[in-house]
Short mmCIF file of C-alpha atoms and ligand atoms in Angstrom, two decimals:
data_model
loop_
_atom_site.label_atom_id
_atom_site.label_comp_id
_atom_site.label_asym_id
_atom_site.label_seq_id
_atom_site.Cartn_x
_atom_site.Cartn_y
_atom_site.Cartn_z
CA MET A 1 34.60 -29.83 23.78
CA ASN A 2 32.20 -32.00 25.77
CA PHE A 3 33.93 -35.17 26.98
CA TRP A 4 31.21 -37.53 25.69
CA ALA A 5 30.73 -35.89 22.28
CA GLY A 6 31.04 -38.60 19.61
CA LYS A 7 32.03 -41.35 22.08
CA LYS A 8 30.59 -44.75 21.13
CA ILE A 9 28.92 -46.49 24.04
CA VAL A 10 27.43 -49.97 23.96
CA LEU A 11 24.84 -50.23 26.72
CA ILE A 12 23.89 -53.74 27.86
CA ILE A 13 20.59 -53.87 29.73
CA CYS A 14 19.80 -56.96 31.82
CA GLY A 15 16.44 -58.16 33.06
CA GLY A 16 15.73 -56.56 36.41
CA ILE A 17 13.23 -54.00 37.62
CA ALA A 18 15.95 -51.30 37.35
CA ALA A 19 15.97 -51.85 33.56
CA TYR A 20 13.54 -48.92 33.28
CA ARG A 21 16.26 -46.60 34.61
CA ALA A 22 18.44 -47.47 31.62
CA ILE A 23 16.09 -45.17 29.69
CA ASP A 24 17.40 -42.20 31.68
CA LEU A 25 20.95 -43.39 31.15
CA ILE A 26 20.44 -43.46 27.36
CA ARG A 27 18.86 -39.99 27.43
CA SER A 28 21.63 -38.49 29.56
CA LEU A 29 24.44 -40.02 27.49
CA ARG A 30 22.84 -38.84 24.26
CA LYS A 31 22.31 -35.37 25.70
CA GLU A 32 26.06 -35.30 26.36
CA GLY A 33 26.66 -36.15 22.69
CA ALA A 34 27.45 -39.89 22.96
CA VAL A 35 26.33 -42.45 20.38
CA VAL A 36 24.53 -45.24 22.27
CA THR A 37 23.97 -48.75 20.91
CA VAL A 38 21.61 -50.77 23.08
CA VAL A 39 21.89 -54.51 23.61
CA ALA A 40 19.07 -55.87 25.79
CA THR A 41 18.77 -59.41 27.13
CA LYS A 42 15.50 -61.22 26.45
CA SER A 43 14.58 -60.75 30.14
CA ALA A 44 15.34 -57.01 29.94
CA LEU A 45 12.73 -56.71 27.18
CA GLU A 46 10.16 -58.14 29.60
CA PHE A 47 10.71 -55.02 31.71
CA VAL A 48 11.20 -52.31 29.10
CA GLY A 49 9.92 -52.06 25.52
CA LYS A 50 12.25 -52.46 22.56
CA LEU A 51 10.50 -49.58 20.80
CA SER A 52 11.24 -47.14 23.65
CA LEU A 53 14.90 -48.17 23.68
CA GLN A 54 15.13 -47.82 19.93
CA ALA A 55 13.37 -44.44 19.89
CA LEU A 56 15.59 -43.02 22.62
CA SER A 57 18.87 -44.36 21.25
CA SER A 58 17.92 -43.74 17.59
CA GLU A 59 19.65 -47.04 16.83
CA PRO A 60 18.35 -50.60 16.33
CA VAL A 61 18.18 -52.56 19.59
CA HIS A 62 20.02 -55.88 19.58
CA SER A 63 18.88 -58.82 21.66
CA ASP A 64 19.22 -62.11 19.85
CA LEU A 65 22.31 -64.08 18.88
CA PHE A 66 20.40 -66.07 16.28
CA THR A 67 18.51 -63.25 14.54
CA PRO A 68 21.50 -61.01 13.88
CA ALA A 69 21.21 -57.58 12.27
CA MET A 70 24.51 -57.89 10.44
CA SER A 71 24.83 -59.82 7.20
CA ASP A 72 27.72 -62.01 8.34
CA ALA A 73 25.82 -62.91 11.55
CA MET A 74 28.78 -61.88 13.69
CA ASP A 75 26.94 -59.27 15.79
CA HIS A 76 28.53 -60.58 18.99
CA ILE A 77 31.95 -59.66 17.56
CA HIS A 78 31.13 -56.50 15.61
CA LEU A 79 28.83 -54.70 18.04
CA THR A 80 31.65 -53.76 20.39
CA LYS A 81 34.38 -53.43 17.76
CA ASN A 82 34.54 -49.61 17.72
CA ALA A 83 33.13 -49.06 21.19
CA ASP A 84 34.92 -46.58 23.46
CA LEU A 85 33.13 -48.09 26.43
CA VAL A 86 30.73 -50.92 27.25
CA VAL A 87 28.35 -50.30 30.17
CA ILE A 88 26.16 -52.96 31.78
CA ALA A 89 23.25 -51.27 33.57
CA PRO A 90 21.57 -52.84 35.33
CA ALA A 91 23.89 -55.84 35.69
CA THR A 92 22.03 -58.80 37.20
CA ALA A 93 23.51 -61.53 39.41
CA ASN A 94 22.89 -63.94 36.54
CA LEU A 95 24.96 -62.02 33.97
CA LEU A 96 27.78 -61.43 36.50
CA ALA A 97 27.85 -65.19 37.19
CA LYS A 98 27.98 -66.01 33.48
CA MET A 99 30.77 -63.47 32.90
CA ALA A 100 32.82 -64.75 35.84
CA ALA A 101 32.48 -68.30 34.50
CA GLY A 102 33.31 -67.25 30.92
CA MET A 103 29.99 -68.49 29.55
CA ALA A 104 28.69 -67.46 26.14
CA ASP A 105 25.16 -68.80 25.68
CA ASP A 106 23.39 -65.68 24.38
CA LEU A 107 24.18 -62.39 22.62
CA THR A 108 25.27 -60.40 25.70
CA SER A 109 27.48 -63.06 27.28
CA SER A 110 29.04 -63.94 23.90
CA MET A 111 29.70 -60.26 23.19
CA LEU A 112 31.30 -59.76 26.58
CA LEU A 113 33.55 -62.79 26.15
CA ALA A 114 34.72 -61.40 22.82
CA TYR A 115 35.39 -57.89 24.22
CA ASN A 116 38.54 -56.74 25.99
CA GLY A 117 38.06 -52.96 26.14
CA PRO A 118 36.89 -50.69 29.01
CA LEU A 119 33.92 -52.27 30.75
CA LEU A 120 31.76 -50.79 33.51
CA ALA A 121 29.17 -52.84 35.41
CA ALA A 122 26.41 -51.21 37.46
CA PRO A 123 24.70 -54.03 39.39
CA ALA A 124 21.16 -53.83 40.76
CA MET A 125 19.33 -56.60 42.60
CA ASN A 126 17.79 -57.65 45.91
CA THR A 127 20.12 -57.09 48.89
CA ARG A 128 20.52 -60.79 49.71
CA MET A 129 21.28 -61.61 46.07
CA TRP A 130 23.92 -58.83 46.04
CA GLN A 131 25.45 -59.88 49.35
CA HIS A 132 25.33 -63.61 48.57
CA SER A 133 28.81 -65.12 48.71
CA ALA A 134 28.40 -66.42 45.12
CA THR A 135 27.69 -62.91 43.76
CA GLN A 136 30.48 -61.33 45.80
CA ARG A 137 32.87 -64.06 44.66
CA ASN A 138 31.92 -63.33 41.03
CA VAL A 139 32.37 -59.58 41.55
CA GLN A 140 35.86 -60.15 42.98
CA GLN A 141 36.73 -62.41 40.06
CA LEU A 142 35.47 -59.86 37.53
CA LYS A 143 37.35 -57.03 39.27
CA SER A 144 40.56 -59.00 38.99
CA ASP A 145 39.69 -59.62 35.32
CA GLY A 146 39.66 -55.82 34.88
CA VAL A 147 35.93 -55.04 35.07
CA GLU A 148 35.15 -51.73 36.77
CA PHE A 149 32.14 -51.63 39.12
CA ILE A 150 29.89 -48.86 40.29
CA ASN A 151 28.30 -50.46 43.32
CA PRO A 152 24.58 -50.38 44.02
CA SER A 153 23.34 -47.83 46.53
CA SER A 154 21.18 -48.44 49.61
CA GLY A 155 17.51 -47.58 49.90
CA SER A 156 14.07 -49.03 49.44
CA LEU A 157 14.02 -51.76 46.81
CA ALA A 158 11.28 -52.78 44.36
CA CYS A 159 10.73 -55.99 46.38
CA GLY A 160 9.60 -53.86 49.34
CA GLU A 161 12.76 -54.45 51.35
CA ASP A 162 15.31 -51.86 52.42
CA GLY A 163 18.99 -52.33 51.76
CA GLU A 164 21.88 -52.30 49.34
CA GLY A 165 20.89 -53.16 45.78
CA ARG A 166 19.51 -50.07 44.04
CA LEU A 167 21.10 -49.14 40.73
CA ALA A 168 23.60 -46.30 41.33
CA ALA A 169 22.48 -42.79 40.36
CA ILE A 170 22.64 -42.15 36.60
CA GLU A 171 25.12 -39.24 37.07
CA GLU A 172 27.36 -41.55 39.12
CA ILE A 173 27.31 -44.23 36.42
CA ILE A 174 28.24 -41.63 33.80
CA GLU A 175 30.98 -40.20 36.02
CA ALA A 176 32.37 -43.71 36.66
CA GLY A 177 32.46 -44.32 32.90
CA ARG A 178 34.29 -41.05 32.34
CA SER A 179 36.73 -41.91 35.10
CA LEU A 180 37.41 -45.29 33.49
CA LEU A 181 38.33 -43.53 30.24
CA SER A 182 40.49 -40.83 31.88
CA LYS A 183 44.29 -40.84 32.08
CA LYS A 184 45.50 -41.29 35.65
CA ILE A 185 47.82 -38.26 35.61
CA LEU A 186 47.44 -37.72 39.36
CA LYS A 187 47.95 -41.32 40.45
CA GLY A 188 49.85 -41.47 43.73
CA HIS A 189 48.89 -37.92 44.71
CA ARG A 190 46.69 -36.94 47.60
CA LEU A 191 44.98 -33.55 47.24
CA LEU A 192 43.26 -31.31 49.72
CA ILE A 193 40.33 -29.42 48.20
CA THR A 194 38.25 -26.80 50.03
CA ALA A 195 34.87 -25.76 48.65
CA GLY A 196 31.67 -23.86 49.34
CA PRO A 197 30.90 -21.03 51.75
CA THR A 198 31.41 -20.80 55.49
CA HIS A 199 28.79 -19.70 58.02
CA GLU A 200 29.93 -17.44 60.85
CA ALA A 201 27.47 -17.58 63.73
CA LEU A 202 26.03 -14.39 65.22
CA ASP A 203 23.73 -16.30 67.55
CA PRO A 204 22.06 -19.76 67.45
CA VAL A 205 19.73 -18.73 64.59
CA ARG A 206 21.73 -16.31 62.42
CA TYR A 207 25.00 -16.29 60.57
CA ILE A 208 27.14 -14.30 58.14
CA ALA A 209 27.67 -16.18 54.85
CA ASN A 210 28.28 -15.64 51.13
CA HIS A 211 26.78 -16.81 47.84
CA SER A 212 29.23 -19.63 47.08
CA THR A 213 27.46 -22.83 45.94
CA GLY A 214 30.54 -25.08 45.82
CA LYS A 215 30.08 -25.91 42.09
CA MET A 216 33.65 -25.05 41.07
CA GLY A 217 35.12 -27.05 43.96
CA TRP A 218 32.87 -30.02 43.12
CA SER A 219 33.97 -29.96 39.47
CA ILE A 220 37.62 -29.86 40.53
CA CYS A 221 37.08 -32.67 43.02
CA ARG A 222 35.52 -34.88 40.31
CA ALA A 223 38.29 -34.05 37.82
CA ALA A 224 40.98 -34.89 40.43
CA LEU A 225 39.30 -38.22 41.25
CA ARG A 226 39.02 -39.08 37.56
CA ALA A 227 42.73 -38.35 37.22
CA GLY A 228 43.42 -40.96 39.90
CA ALA A 229 44.14 -38.68 42.89
CA GLU A 230 43.02 -39.39 46.42
CA VAL A 231 40.95 -36.40 47.48
CA VAL A 232 40.16 -34.95 50.88
CA LEU A 233 37.29 -32.53 50.39
CA ILE A 234 36.66 -30.09 53.23
CA HIS A 235 33.52 -28.17 52.42
CA GLY A 236 31.10 -25.70 53.92
CA PRO A 237 27.28 -25.94 53.86
CA VAL A 238 26.19 -26.74 50.26
CA ASN A 239 23.22 -28.51 48.67
CA MET A 240 25.16 -31.30 46.97
CA GLU A 241 26.31 -34.79 47.92
CA PRO A 242 30.11 -35.10 47.93
CA PRO A 243 31.49 -36.71 44.74
CA HIS A 244 31.69 -40.51 44.95
CA GLY A 245 35.17 -41.59 46.06
CA ALA A 246 36.23 -38.43 47.90
CA GLU A 247 37.00 -38.46 51.62
CA SER A 248 34.79 -35.56 52.60
CA ARG A 249 34.13 -33.54 55.73
CA ARG A 250 31.37 -30.98 56.05
CA VAL A 251 32.20 -28.01 58.26
CA THR A 252 30.35 -24.83 59.12
CA SER A 253 32.73 -22.05 60.13
CA ALA A 254 36.04 -20.76 58.75
CA GLN A 255 37.79 -21.85 61.95
CA GLU A 256 36.50 -25.43 61.51
CA MET A 257 37.56 -25.36 57.87
CA PHE A 258 40.99 -24.15 58.95
CA THR A 259 41.51 -26.88 61.60
CA ASN A 260 40.28 -29.66 59.35
CA SER A 261 42.34 -28.44 56.39
CA ILE A 262 45.55 -28.23 58.43
CA GLU A 263 44.92 -31.72 59.83
CA ALA A 264 44.32 -33.14 56.31
CA TRP A 265 47.36 -31.28 54.91
CA GLN A 266 49.61 -32.76 57.57
CA ARG A 267 48.38 -36.26 56.71
CA GLY A 268 50.54 -36.30 53.61
CA CYS A 269 48.91 -34.24 50.84
CA SER A 270 51.09 -33.33 47.88
CA GLY A 271 48.88 -30.44 46.84
CA ALA A 272 45.98 -28.22 47.85
CA ILE A 273 43.35 -26.52 45.71
CA LEU A 274 41.48 -24.01 47.82
CA THR A 275 38.26 -22.99 46.10
CA ALA A 276 36.25 -22.23 49.26
CA ALA A 277 34.79 -18.77 49.78
CA VAL A 278 36.03 -18.55 53.36
CA GLY A 279 34.52 -15.87 55.60
CA ASP A 280 37.32 -13.39 56.30
CA TYR A 281 35.73 -12.26 59.58
CA ARG A 282 33.55 -13.78 62.30
CA PRO A 283 31.57 -12.11 65.09
CA LEU A 284 33.96 -11.58 67.99
CA HIS A 285 31.34 -12.45 70.60
CA PRO A 286 28.62 -14.72 69.15
CA LYS A 287 25.64 -14.75 71.49
CA ALA A 288 24.53 -17.94 73.25
CA GLY A 289 20.86 -16.88 72.95
CA LYS A 290 18.95 -15.19 70.11
CA ILE A 291 19.81 -11.50 69.72
CA LYS A 292 16.65 -9.56 70.57
CA LYS A 293 15.43 -6.48 68.74
CA ASP A 294 15.80 -3.27 70.75
CA PRO A 295 12.81 -1.05 69.77
CA ALA A 296 14.55 1.95 71.33
CA ASN A 297 17.66 1.64 69.13
CA PRO A 298 17.46 1.15 65.33
CA GLU A 299 21.21 0.49 65.06
CA LEU A 300 23.06 -2.67 65.95
CA ALA A 301 26.86 -2.70 65.89
CA LEU A 302 28.69 -5.96 65.38
CA THR A 303 32.35 -6.40 66.22
CA LEU A 304 34.09 -8.84 63.92
CA THR A 305 37.49 -10.45 64.18
CA ALA A 306 39.67 -11.90 61.42
CA ASN A 307 39.59 -15.63 60.63
CA PRO A 308 42.79 -17.56 59.99
CA ASP A 309 43.87 -17.66 56.33
CA ILE A 310 44.11 -21.30 55.18
CA LEU A 311 45.76 -20.51 51.85
CA ALA A 312 48.44 -18.22 53.29
CA THR A 313 49.18 -20.73 56.08
CA LEU A 314 49.55 -23.70 53.71
CA ALA A 315 51.61 -21.67 51.23
CA LYS A 316 54.00 -20.67 54.02
CA GLU A 317 54.48 -24.28 55.11
CA SER A 318 54.29 -25.83 51.65
CA GLY A 319 57.84 -27.26 51.58
CA GLY A 320 57.74 -28.05 47.86
CA LYS A 321 54.06 -29.05 47.76
CA VAL A 322 51.77 -27.31 45.29
CA VAL A 323 49.30 -24.79 46.72
CA VAL A 324 46.60 -23.35 44.46
CA GLY A 325 44.23 -20.53 45.38
CA PHE A 326 41.15 -18.98 43.79
CA ALA A 327 40.38 -15.29 43.77
CA ALA A 328 36.94 -13.96 42.96
CA GLU A 329 37.14 -10.22 42.44
CA THR A 330 34.61 -7.54 41.56
CA GLY A 331 36.36 -5.50 38.87
CA ASN A 332 40.08 -4.91 38.34
CA ALA A 333 40.45 -8.67 38.71
CA LEU A 334 43.87 -9.03 37.13
CA GLU A 335 45.51 -6.23 39.09
CA LEU A 336 43.97 -7.34 42.41
CA GLY A 337 44.87 -10.95 41.58
CA ARG A 338 48.53 -10.08 41.05
CA GLU A 339 48.62 -8.29 44.39
CA LYS A 340 46.86 -11.25 46.08
CA MET A 341 49.32 -13.69 44.53
CA VAL A 342 52.21 -11.85 46.21
CA ARG A 343 50.35 -11.54 49.53
CA LYS A 344 49.32 -15.21 49.69
CA GLY A 345 52.54 -16.68 48.28
CA CYS A 346 50.83 -19.60 46.51
CA ASP A 347 52.11 -21.49 43.44
CA LEU A 348 49.09 -20.76 41.27
CA LEU A 349 46.19 -18.33 41.63
CA VAL A 350 43.05 -18.73 39.52
CA ILE A 351 41.22 -15.44 39.20
CA ASN A 352 37.77 -14.60 37.93
CA ASP A 353 35.60 -11.51 37.87
CA LEU A 354 32.30 -11.78 39.75
CA LEU A 355 30.92 -8.79 37.82
CA ASP A 356 30.93 -10.96 34.69
CA PRO A 357 27.44 -12.59 34.73
CA LYS A 358 28.83 -15.77 33.14
CA SER A 359 31.47 -16.29 35.87
CA GLY A 360 31.42 -16.80 39.59
CA PHE A 361 28.88 -17.94 42.19
CA GLY A 362 26.15 -20.32 41.04
CA THR A 363 26.94 -20.19 37.31
CA ASP A 364 27.90 -23.28 35.27
CA THR A 365 30.58 -21.38 33.35
CA ASN A 366 33.72 -19.49 34.29
CA GLN A 367 36.26 -17.26 32.58
CA VAL A 368 39.53 -17.50 34.45
CA THR A 369 43.07 -16.18 34.30
CA LEU A 370 45.90 -18.22 35.82
CA LEU A 371 48.79 -16.51 37.59
CA TYR A 372 51.74 -18.80 38.21
CA GLY A 373 54.33 -18.31 40.95
CA ASP A 374 57.07 -18.01 38.30
CA GLY A 375 55.34 -14.98 36.75
CA ARG A 376 53.56 -16.70 33.85
CA GLU A 377 49.99 -15.55 33.15
CA GLU A 378 47.41 -17.42 31.10
CA SER A 379 43.85 -16.36 30.23
CA TRP A 380 41.36 -19.04 29.23
CA PRO A 381 38.18 -18.36 27.24
CA LEU A 382 34.74 -18.73 28.80
CA LEU A 383 34.39 -22.45 29.55
CA SER A 384 32.06 -24.72 31.52
CA LYS A 385 33.20 -25.12 35.14
CA ASP A 386 33.65 -28.77 34.29
CA MET A 387 36.10 -27.90 31.49
CA VAL A 388 37.93 -25.32 33.67
CA ALA A 389 38.35 -28.08 36.27
CA GLU A 390 39.62 -30.59 33.70
CA LYS A 391 42.19 -28.15 32.28
CA LEU A 392 43.22 -26.99 35.73
CA ILE A 393 43.87 -30.55 36.87
CA GLN A 394 46.09 -31.03 33.80
CA ALA A 395 48.04 -27.85 34.68
CA ILE A 396 48.37 -28.91 38.33
CA ALA A 397 49.47 -32.43 37.32
CA ILE A 398 52.36 -30.90 35.34
CA MET A 399 53.41 -28.92 38.45
CA LEU A 400 53.05 -31.95 40.75
CA ASN A 401 54.85 -34.37 38.47
CA LYS A 402 57.84 -32.09 37.80
N1 LIG B 1 41.22 -18.26 51.65
C1 LIG B 1 41.56 -19.10 52.66
N2 LIG B 1 41.30 -18.73 53.96
C2 LIG B 1 40.74 -17.55 54.23
C3 LIG B 1 40.40 -16.66 53.18
C4 LIG B 1 40.65 -17.05 51.90
O1 LIG B 1 42.07 -20.20 52.41
N3 LIG B 1 40.51 -17.22 55.48
C5 LIG B 1 41.54 -18.68 50.28
C6 LIG B 1 40.32 -18.91 49.40
O2 LIG B 1 39.87 -20.25 49.49
C7 LIG B 1 40.87 -18.58 48.02
C8 LIG B 1 41.91 -17.53 48.29
O3 LIG B 1 42.24 -17.64 49.66
O4 LIG B 1 41.56 -19.68 47.47
C9 LIG B 1 41.49 -16.11 48.01
O5 LIG B 1 40.32 -15.82 48.71
P1 LIG B 1 39.78 -14.33 48.75
O6 LIG B 1 38.57 -14.26 49.60
O7 LIG B 1 39.69 -13.84 47.33
O8 LIG B 1 41.03 -13.61 49.42
P2 LIG B 1 41.16 -12.76 50.68
O9 LIG B 1 42.53 -12.98 51.22
O10 LIG B 1 40.06 -13.04 51.62
O11 LIG B 1 41.11 -11.30 50.11
P3 LIG B 1 39.87 -10.29 49.90
O12 LIG B 1 38.64 -10.98 50.46
O13 LIG B 1 40.25 -9.10 50.64
O14 LIG B 1 39.81 -10.10 48.42
#
């Protein structure tokens, strides 16, 4: 089931130009199945219309302490009573200051003082306001009071300046909220994750590659971070930004992926999840200049040489650490997977069949079978890659915490 389905979110919108982006946040959360109750400060309603917020959330919008919607006039207590999560987006310097001081002079600040559940703040403001020692002091205070922050990003601001202060991306805010609600089953573990394809150069303009998009590795990386792990993500060329919070390194070739992975592994990882589609071979003699067409000869022979096998190397040197591999096969997946499991010597191999149109490269779903080192086999139904990642992290946590 979708993580957000049925979750009750109270979204507090403060008065800043980024208030308009709260509209996208409401839409995205509702699309995921969450129930969103909006509380907007009076200033927020100067920037974004109450009617839009109400239409998008399908709930009344609350903004005034003294014109309460509830009969006992205790909105500031009741609004958050059954909330799974309270999100403040955008959070202004003013509200952060009031929260840090414990003030309660309007609906939002009173509500927040009366609430002690999971709370995520996504600040947005001018760079100097954000970097001002008063704001930073308040942020530190609130962090030590247990408030989780998703920091503003850098870029061009509404005031015409460039710098830190933009509201974080909507997906990042949602991911931070999910992380806040997730059990930290991998706390204290450092994981190496490989993802994406590799490019093996033929000459300066051409390469041998594969269709991997990195989606499965990204989902696993996010799930591991949510579970409290430190993650080193070594990935090939993909069209995605690394998940927030991962230590990531972008590489091009299998050899680079190998060197970087070994280096990261030796820096104290307790497990590795190798989802990358690593090129098995590379051109033996890549050319320094562009290979020219020979009109007299329609054939071109390439000599390839084998790349080092990261999974087999780590599995050999694992010394009690947990090494997990992925195997994408084209037919006969289970039989080939069992043979690969023996050859690679890993603790867990996740196999899927690329001939299944709902599994494999570029899809958002995957049907996988797990082969454990102790001989157990487990087939999961067709699931979103996100759900496969979540379940896999739970399985790996059991192995790591044994
Ligand atoms: N793998 C690796 N290093 C390589 C090749 C593969 O770490 N040089 C890892 C992949 O990241 C994956 C697993 O090994 O976790 C299986 O990859 P796959 O390509 O299916 O296995 P191969 O050994 O290359 O076997 P084949 O291509 O012949 O099926």
